[in-house]
Short mmCIF file of C-alpha atoms and ligand atoms in Angstrom, two decimals:
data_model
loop_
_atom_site.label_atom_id
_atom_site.label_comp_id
_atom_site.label_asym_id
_atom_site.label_seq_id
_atom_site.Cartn_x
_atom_site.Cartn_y
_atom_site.Cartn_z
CA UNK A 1 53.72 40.17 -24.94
CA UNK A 2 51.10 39.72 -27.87
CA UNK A 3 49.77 35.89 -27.93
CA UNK A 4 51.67 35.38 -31.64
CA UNK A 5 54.95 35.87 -29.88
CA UNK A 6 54.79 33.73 -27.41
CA UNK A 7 53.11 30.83 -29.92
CA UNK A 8 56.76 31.18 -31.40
CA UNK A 9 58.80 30.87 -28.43
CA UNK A 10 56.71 28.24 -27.30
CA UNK A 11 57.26 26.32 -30.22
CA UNK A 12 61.19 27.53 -30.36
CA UNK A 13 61.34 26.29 -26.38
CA UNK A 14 59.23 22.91 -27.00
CA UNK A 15 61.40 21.83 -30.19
CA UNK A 16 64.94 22.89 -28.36
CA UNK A 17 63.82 20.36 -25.48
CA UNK A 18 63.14 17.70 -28.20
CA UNK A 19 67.05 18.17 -29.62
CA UNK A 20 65.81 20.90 -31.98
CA UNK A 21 69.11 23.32 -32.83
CA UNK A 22 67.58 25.77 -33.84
CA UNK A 23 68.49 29.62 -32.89
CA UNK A 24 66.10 31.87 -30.95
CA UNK A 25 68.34 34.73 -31.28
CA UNK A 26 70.95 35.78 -34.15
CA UNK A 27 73.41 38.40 -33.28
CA UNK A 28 75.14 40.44 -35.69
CA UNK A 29 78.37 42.48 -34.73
CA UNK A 30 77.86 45.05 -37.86
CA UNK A 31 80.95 46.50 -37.91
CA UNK A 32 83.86 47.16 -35.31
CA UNK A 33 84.09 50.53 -35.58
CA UNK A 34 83.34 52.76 -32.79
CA UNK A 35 83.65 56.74 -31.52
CA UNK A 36 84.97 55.32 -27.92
CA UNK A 37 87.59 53.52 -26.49
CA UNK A 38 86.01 51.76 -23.31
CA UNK A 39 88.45 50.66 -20.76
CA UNK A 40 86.75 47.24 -20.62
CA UNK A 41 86.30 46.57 -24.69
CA UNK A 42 86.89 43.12 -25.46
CA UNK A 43 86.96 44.03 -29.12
CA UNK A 44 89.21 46.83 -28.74
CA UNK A 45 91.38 45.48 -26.31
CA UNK A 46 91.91 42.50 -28.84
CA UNK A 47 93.36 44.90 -31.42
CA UNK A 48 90.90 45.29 -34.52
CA UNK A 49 93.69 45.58 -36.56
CA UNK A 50 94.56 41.68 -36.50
CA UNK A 51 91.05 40.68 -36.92
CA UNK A 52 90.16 41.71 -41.16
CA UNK A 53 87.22 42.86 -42.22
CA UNK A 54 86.08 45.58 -39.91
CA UNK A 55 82.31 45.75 -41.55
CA UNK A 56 79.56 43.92 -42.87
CA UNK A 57 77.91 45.00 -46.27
CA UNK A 58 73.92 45.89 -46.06
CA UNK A 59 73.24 42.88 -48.40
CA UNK A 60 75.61 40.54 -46.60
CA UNK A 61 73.40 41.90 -43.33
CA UNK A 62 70.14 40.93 -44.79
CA UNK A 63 70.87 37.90 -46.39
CA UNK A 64 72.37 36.95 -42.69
CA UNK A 65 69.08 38.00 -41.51
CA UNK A 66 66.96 36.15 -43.70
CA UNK A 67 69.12 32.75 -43.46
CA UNK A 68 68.78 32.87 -39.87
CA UNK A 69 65.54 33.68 -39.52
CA UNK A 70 64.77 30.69 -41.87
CA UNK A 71 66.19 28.41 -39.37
CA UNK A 72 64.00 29.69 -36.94
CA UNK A 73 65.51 33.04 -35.08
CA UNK A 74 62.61 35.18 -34.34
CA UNK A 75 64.92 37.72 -32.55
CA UNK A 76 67.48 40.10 -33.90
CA UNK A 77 70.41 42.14 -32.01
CA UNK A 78 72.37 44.19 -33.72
CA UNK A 79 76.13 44.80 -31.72
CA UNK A 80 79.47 46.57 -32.73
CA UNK A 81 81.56 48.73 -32.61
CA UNK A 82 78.82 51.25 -32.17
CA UNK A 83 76.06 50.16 -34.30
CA UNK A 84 74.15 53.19 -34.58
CA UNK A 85 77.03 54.58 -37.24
CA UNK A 86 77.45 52.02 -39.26
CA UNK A 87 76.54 53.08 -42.89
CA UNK A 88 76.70 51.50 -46.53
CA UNK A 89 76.20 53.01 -49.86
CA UNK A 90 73.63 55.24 -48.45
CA UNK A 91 71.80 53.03 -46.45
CA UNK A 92 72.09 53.64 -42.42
CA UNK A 93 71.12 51.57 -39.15
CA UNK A 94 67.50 52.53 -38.91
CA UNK A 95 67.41 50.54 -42.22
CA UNK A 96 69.09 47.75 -40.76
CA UNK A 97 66.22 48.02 -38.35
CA UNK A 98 63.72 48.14 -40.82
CA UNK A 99 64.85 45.40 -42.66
CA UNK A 100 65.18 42.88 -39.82
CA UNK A 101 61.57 44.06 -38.85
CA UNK A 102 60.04 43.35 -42.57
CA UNK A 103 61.44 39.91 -42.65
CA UNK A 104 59.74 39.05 -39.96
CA UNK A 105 61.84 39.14 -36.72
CA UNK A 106 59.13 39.76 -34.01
CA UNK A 107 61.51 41.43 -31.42
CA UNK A 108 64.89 43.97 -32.68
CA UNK A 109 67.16 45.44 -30.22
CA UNK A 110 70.75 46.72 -30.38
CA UNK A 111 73.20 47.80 -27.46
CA UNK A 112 74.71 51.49 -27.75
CA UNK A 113 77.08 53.55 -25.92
CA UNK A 114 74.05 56.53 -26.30
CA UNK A 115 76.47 58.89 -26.96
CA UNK A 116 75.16 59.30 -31.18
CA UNK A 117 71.79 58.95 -31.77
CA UNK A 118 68.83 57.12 -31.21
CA UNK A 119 66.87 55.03 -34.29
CA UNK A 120 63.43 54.47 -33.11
CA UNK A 121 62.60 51.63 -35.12
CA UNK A 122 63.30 49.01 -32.65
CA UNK A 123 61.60 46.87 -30.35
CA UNK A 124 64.67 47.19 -27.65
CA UNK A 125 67.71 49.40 -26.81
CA UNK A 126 70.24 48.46 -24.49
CA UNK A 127 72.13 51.70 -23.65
CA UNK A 128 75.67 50.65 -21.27
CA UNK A 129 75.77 52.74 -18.09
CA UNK A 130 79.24 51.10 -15.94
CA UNK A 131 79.05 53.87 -13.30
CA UNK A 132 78.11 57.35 -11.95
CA UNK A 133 79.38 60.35 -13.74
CA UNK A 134 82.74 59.92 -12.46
CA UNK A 135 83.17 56.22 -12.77
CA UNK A 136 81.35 55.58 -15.93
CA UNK A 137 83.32 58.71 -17.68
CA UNK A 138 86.63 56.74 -16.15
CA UNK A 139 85.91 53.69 -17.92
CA UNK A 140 83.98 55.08 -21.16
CA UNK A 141 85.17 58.63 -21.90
CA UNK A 142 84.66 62.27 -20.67
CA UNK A 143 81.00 63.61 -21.58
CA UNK A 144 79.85 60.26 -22.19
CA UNK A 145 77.54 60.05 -19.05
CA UNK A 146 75.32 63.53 -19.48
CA UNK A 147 75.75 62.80 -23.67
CA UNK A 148 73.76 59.40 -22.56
CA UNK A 149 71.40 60.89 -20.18
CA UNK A 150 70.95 64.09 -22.70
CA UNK A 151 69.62 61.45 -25.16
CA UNK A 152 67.62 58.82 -23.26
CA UNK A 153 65.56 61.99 -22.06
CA UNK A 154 65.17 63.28 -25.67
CA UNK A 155 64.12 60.42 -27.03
CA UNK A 156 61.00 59.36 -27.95
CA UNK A 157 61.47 55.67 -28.60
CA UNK A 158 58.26 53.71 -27.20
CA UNK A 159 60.21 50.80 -26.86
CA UNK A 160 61.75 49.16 -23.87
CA UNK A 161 65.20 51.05 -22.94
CA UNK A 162 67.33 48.87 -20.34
CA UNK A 163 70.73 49.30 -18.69
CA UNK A 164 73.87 47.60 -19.54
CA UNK A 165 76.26 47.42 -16.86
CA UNK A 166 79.58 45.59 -16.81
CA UNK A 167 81.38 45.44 -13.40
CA UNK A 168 85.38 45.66 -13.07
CA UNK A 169 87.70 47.00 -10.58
CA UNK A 170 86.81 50.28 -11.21
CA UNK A 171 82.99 50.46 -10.63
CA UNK A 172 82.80 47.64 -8.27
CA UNK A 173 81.94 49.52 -5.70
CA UNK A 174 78.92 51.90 -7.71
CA UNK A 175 76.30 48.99 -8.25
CA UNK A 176 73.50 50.93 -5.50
CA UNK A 177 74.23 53.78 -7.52
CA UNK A 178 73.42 52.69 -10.75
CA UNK A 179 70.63 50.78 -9.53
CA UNK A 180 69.43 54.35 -8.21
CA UNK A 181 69.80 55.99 -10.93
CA UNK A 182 67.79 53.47 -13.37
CA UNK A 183 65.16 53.74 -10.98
CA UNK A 184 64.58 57.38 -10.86
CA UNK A 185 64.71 57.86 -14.81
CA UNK A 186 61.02 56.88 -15.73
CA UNK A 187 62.41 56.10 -19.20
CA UNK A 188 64.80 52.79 -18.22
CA UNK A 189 63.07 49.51 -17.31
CA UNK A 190 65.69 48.80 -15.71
CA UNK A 191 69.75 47.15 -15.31
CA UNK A 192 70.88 44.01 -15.85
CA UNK A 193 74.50 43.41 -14.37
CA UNK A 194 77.39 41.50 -15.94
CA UNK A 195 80.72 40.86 -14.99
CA UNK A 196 83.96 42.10 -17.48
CA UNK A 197 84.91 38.90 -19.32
CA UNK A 198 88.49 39.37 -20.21
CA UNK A 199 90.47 40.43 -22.31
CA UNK A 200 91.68 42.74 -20.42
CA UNK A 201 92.79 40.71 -17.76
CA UNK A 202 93.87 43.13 -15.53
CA UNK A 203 90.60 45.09 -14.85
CA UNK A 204 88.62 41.74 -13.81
CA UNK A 205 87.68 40.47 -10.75
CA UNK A 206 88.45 38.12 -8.02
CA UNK A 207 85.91 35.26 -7.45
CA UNK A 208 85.29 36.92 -4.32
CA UNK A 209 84.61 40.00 -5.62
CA UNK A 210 81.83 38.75 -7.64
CA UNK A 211 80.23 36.84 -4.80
CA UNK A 212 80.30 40.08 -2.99
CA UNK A 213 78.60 41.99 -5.72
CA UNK A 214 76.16 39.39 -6.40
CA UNK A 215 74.87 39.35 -2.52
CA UNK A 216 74.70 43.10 -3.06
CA UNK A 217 72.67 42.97 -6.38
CA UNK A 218 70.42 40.38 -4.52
CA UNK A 219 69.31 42.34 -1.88
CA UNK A 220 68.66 45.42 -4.44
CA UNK A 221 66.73 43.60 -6.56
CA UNK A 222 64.75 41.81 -3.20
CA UNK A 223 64.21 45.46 -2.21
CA UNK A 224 62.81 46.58 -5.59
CA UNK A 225 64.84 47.94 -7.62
CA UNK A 226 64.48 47.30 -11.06
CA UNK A 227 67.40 44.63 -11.55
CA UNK A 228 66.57 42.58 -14.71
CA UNK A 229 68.61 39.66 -14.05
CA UNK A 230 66.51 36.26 -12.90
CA UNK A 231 66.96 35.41 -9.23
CA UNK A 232 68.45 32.04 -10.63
CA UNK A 233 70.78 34.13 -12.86
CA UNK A 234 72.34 35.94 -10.87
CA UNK A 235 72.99 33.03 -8.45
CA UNK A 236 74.68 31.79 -11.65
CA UNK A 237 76.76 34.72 -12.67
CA UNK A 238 78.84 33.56 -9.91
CA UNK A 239 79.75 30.11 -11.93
CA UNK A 240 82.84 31.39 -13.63
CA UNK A 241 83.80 28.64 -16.11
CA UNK A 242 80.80 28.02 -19.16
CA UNK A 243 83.37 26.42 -21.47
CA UNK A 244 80.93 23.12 -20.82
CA UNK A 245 77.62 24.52 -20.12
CA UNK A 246 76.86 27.47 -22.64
CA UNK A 247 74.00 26.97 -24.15
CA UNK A 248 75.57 27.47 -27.89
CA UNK A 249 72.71 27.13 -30.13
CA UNK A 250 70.28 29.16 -28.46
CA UNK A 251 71.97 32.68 -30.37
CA UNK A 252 74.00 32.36 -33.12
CA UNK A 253 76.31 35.50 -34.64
CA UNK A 254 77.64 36.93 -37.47
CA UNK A 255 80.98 38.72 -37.58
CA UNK A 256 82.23 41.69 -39.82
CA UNK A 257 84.41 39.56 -41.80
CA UNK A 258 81.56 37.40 -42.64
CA UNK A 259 82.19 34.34 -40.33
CA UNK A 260 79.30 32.84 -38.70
CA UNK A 261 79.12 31.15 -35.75
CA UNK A 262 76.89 28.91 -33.86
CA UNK A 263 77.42 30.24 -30.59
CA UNK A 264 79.50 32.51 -29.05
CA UNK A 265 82.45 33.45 -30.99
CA UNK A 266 84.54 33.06 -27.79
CA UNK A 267 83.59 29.39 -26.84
CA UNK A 268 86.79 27.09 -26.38
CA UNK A 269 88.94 30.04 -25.74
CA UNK A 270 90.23 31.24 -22.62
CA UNK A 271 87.63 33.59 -21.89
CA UNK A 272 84.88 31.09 -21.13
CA UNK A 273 86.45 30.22 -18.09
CA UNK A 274 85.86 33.46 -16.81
CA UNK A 275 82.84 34.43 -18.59
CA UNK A 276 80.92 37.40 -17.12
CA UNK A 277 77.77 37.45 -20.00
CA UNK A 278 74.77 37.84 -17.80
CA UNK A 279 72.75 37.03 -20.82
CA UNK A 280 74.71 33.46 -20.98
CA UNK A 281 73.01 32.50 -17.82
CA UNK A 282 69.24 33.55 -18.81
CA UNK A 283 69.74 31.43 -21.92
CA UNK A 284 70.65 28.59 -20.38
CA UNK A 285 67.86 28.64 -17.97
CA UNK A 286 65.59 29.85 -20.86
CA UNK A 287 66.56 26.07 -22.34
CA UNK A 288 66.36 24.57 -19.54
CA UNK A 289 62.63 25.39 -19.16
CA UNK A 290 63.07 27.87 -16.25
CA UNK A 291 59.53 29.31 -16.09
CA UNK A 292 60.88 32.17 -13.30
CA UNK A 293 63.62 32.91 -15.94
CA UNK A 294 61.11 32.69 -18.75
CA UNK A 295 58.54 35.07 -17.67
CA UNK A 296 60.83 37.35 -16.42
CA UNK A 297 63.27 37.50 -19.40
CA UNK A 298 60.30 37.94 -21.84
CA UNK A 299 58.51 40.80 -20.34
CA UNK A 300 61.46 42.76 -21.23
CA UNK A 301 63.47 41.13 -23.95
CA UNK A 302 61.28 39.22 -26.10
CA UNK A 303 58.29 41.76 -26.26
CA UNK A 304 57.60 43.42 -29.80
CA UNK A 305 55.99 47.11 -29.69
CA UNK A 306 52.91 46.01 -31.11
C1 LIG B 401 80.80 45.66 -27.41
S1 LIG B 401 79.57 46.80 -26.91
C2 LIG B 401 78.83 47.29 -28.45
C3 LIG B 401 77.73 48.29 -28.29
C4 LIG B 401 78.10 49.71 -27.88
N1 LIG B 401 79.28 50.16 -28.48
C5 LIG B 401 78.13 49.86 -26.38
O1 LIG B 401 79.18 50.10 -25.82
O2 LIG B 401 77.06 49.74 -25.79
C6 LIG B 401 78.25 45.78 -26.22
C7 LIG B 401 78.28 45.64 -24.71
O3 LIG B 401 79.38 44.78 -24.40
C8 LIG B 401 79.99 45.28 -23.23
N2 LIG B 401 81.38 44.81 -23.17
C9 LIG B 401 82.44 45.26 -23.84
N3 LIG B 401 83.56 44.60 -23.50
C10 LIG B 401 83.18 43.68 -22.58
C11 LIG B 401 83.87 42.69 -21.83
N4 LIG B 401 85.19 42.54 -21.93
N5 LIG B 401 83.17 41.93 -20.96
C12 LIG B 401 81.82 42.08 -20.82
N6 LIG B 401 81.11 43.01 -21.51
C13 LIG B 401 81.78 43.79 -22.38
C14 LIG B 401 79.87 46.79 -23.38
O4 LIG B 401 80.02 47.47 -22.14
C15 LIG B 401 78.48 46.93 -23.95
O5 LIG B 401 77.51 47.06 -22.92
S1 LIG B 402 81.44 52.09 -26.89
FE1 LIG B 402 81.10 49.86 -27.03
S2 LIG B 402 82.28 49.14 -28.81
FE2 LIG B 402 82.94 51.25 -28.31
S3 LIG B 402 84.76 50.98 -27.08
FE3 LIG B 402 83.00 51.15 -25.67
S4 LIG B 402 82.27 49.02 -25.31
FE4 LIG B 402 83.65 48.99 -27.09
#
């Protein structure tokens, strides 16, 4: 990580211990729509329809971008809906990209299914694997698994590329698997494991269950596979109920009917008292001054490519 970036976490972390609010990261769903239907979806599965405006404009993007970044978020993730094909008035993502990189955000990343096509612009991709070819083609589509693989191999994004797996009944059982196969594809750094947080209800799992998977992810990652979650966080994945404890202010999001939110757009609803957001539990160590959490969460996720 270059010795500017971590000056400005640094100064983030110190002022956040001193009462500071201000965001590190700002999160902006672009748009809902999507070429998938993922068994898993939150937003799908809460019926799109209901929710308004299904996209953000390019202007109300940037202006998002530069308000948060002038309260202090130095990193930018862009989520959907798919947000590689989002598109406005003949702009497209890569110049959502570029226009979260010229106002000064030192680290850009976005999560995509990998089934479209990969802008290079970024610092970060998160591409979401939930499975072998079977299991992950169960849960996300037919063709989706070799579409993904097809197009992490053809790319040639210098960035970091990391995993994205969300664990339900159906690939409970696949974690060595995955692990596997994001070890033997020199391009991914690696997987970081989450658990579904509902909606839908009836594809989570049991406490138990995620005890169980947690012991197994433990003794993957002690045996060297490239797991990306923080010893400490994954011993915290198994805290179900964050309605009290999420660490709000550290990311802050924008939604594609314009709302903004301080925090997850979930908190105070049901599903933080089964929340499954691996990333949940690195920010809250992150605030809590976790220097484990710190320095491993930054090699990865906080790294620009220059
Ligand atoms: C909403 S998707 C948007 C990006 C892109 N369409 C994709 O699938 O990667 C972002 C990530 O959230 C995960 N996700 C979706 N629904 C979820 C849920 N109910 N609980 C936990 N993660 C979920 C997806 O698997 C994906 O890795
Ligand atoms: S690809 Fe992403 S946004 Fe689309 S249905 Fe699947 S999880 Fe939801």
């Amino acid at each position: 990580m270059a010795v500017g970036d971590m000056l400005g976490y640094g100064k983030w972390w110190i002022g956040s211990l001193f009462g500071s609010k201000a965001p590190l990261v700002n999160t902006l769903i672009i748009h809902y729509e999507c070429n998938l239907r993922c068994k898993h979806c939150s937003i799908h599965s809460s019926g799109i329809e209901g929710m308004g405006k299904s996209k953000l404009s390019y202007e109300e993007i940037t202006d998002d971008l530069k308000y948060q970044f002038g309260r202090g978020a130095r990193i930018a993730y862009f989520e959907g809906g798919e947000p590689t094909m989002w598109s406005d008035r003949g702009k497209d993502f890569g110049d959502l990209i570029k226009a979260a990189k010229d106002i000064g955000y030192k680290n850009v990343g976005y999560t995509t299914n990998g089934t479209t096509k990969f802008f290079t612009g970024s610092d970060v991709i998160s591409v979401s694997l939930d499975g072998p070819r079977e299991i992950n083609d169960l849960i996300r589509g037919e063709g989706v698994f070799d579409k993904l693989m097809e197009n992490i191999s053809a790319t040639d994004f210098s960035g970091s590329i990391y995993a994205n797996m969300v664990l339900q009944k159906d690939n409970i059982d696949h974690i060595e698997e995955v692990a596997s196969t994001v070890r033997d594809n020199k391009k991914l750094a690696g997987v970081i494991f989450n658990f579904i947080t509902p909606p839908p209800y009836d594809i989570a799992l049991t406490h138990e269950e995620k005890k169980a998977a947690i012991e197994k992810i433990r003794e993957l990652k002690k045996k060297g596979y490239p797991v990306l979650n923080s010893k400490r966080g994954l011993e915290l994945l198994a805290e179900e109920d964050w309605s009290k404890k999420c660490p709000y202010h550290v990311t802050v999001f924008i939604v594609p009917d314009g709302s903004h939110f301080d925090g997850c757009p979930m908190q105070n609803t049901p599903s933080c008292k089964q929340c499954g957001f691996a990333a949940v539990r690195e920010y809250y160590l992150i605030k809590r001054g976790s220097v484990s959490t710190i320095s491993e969460m930054s090699s990865i996720f906080a790294m620009s490519k220059k």
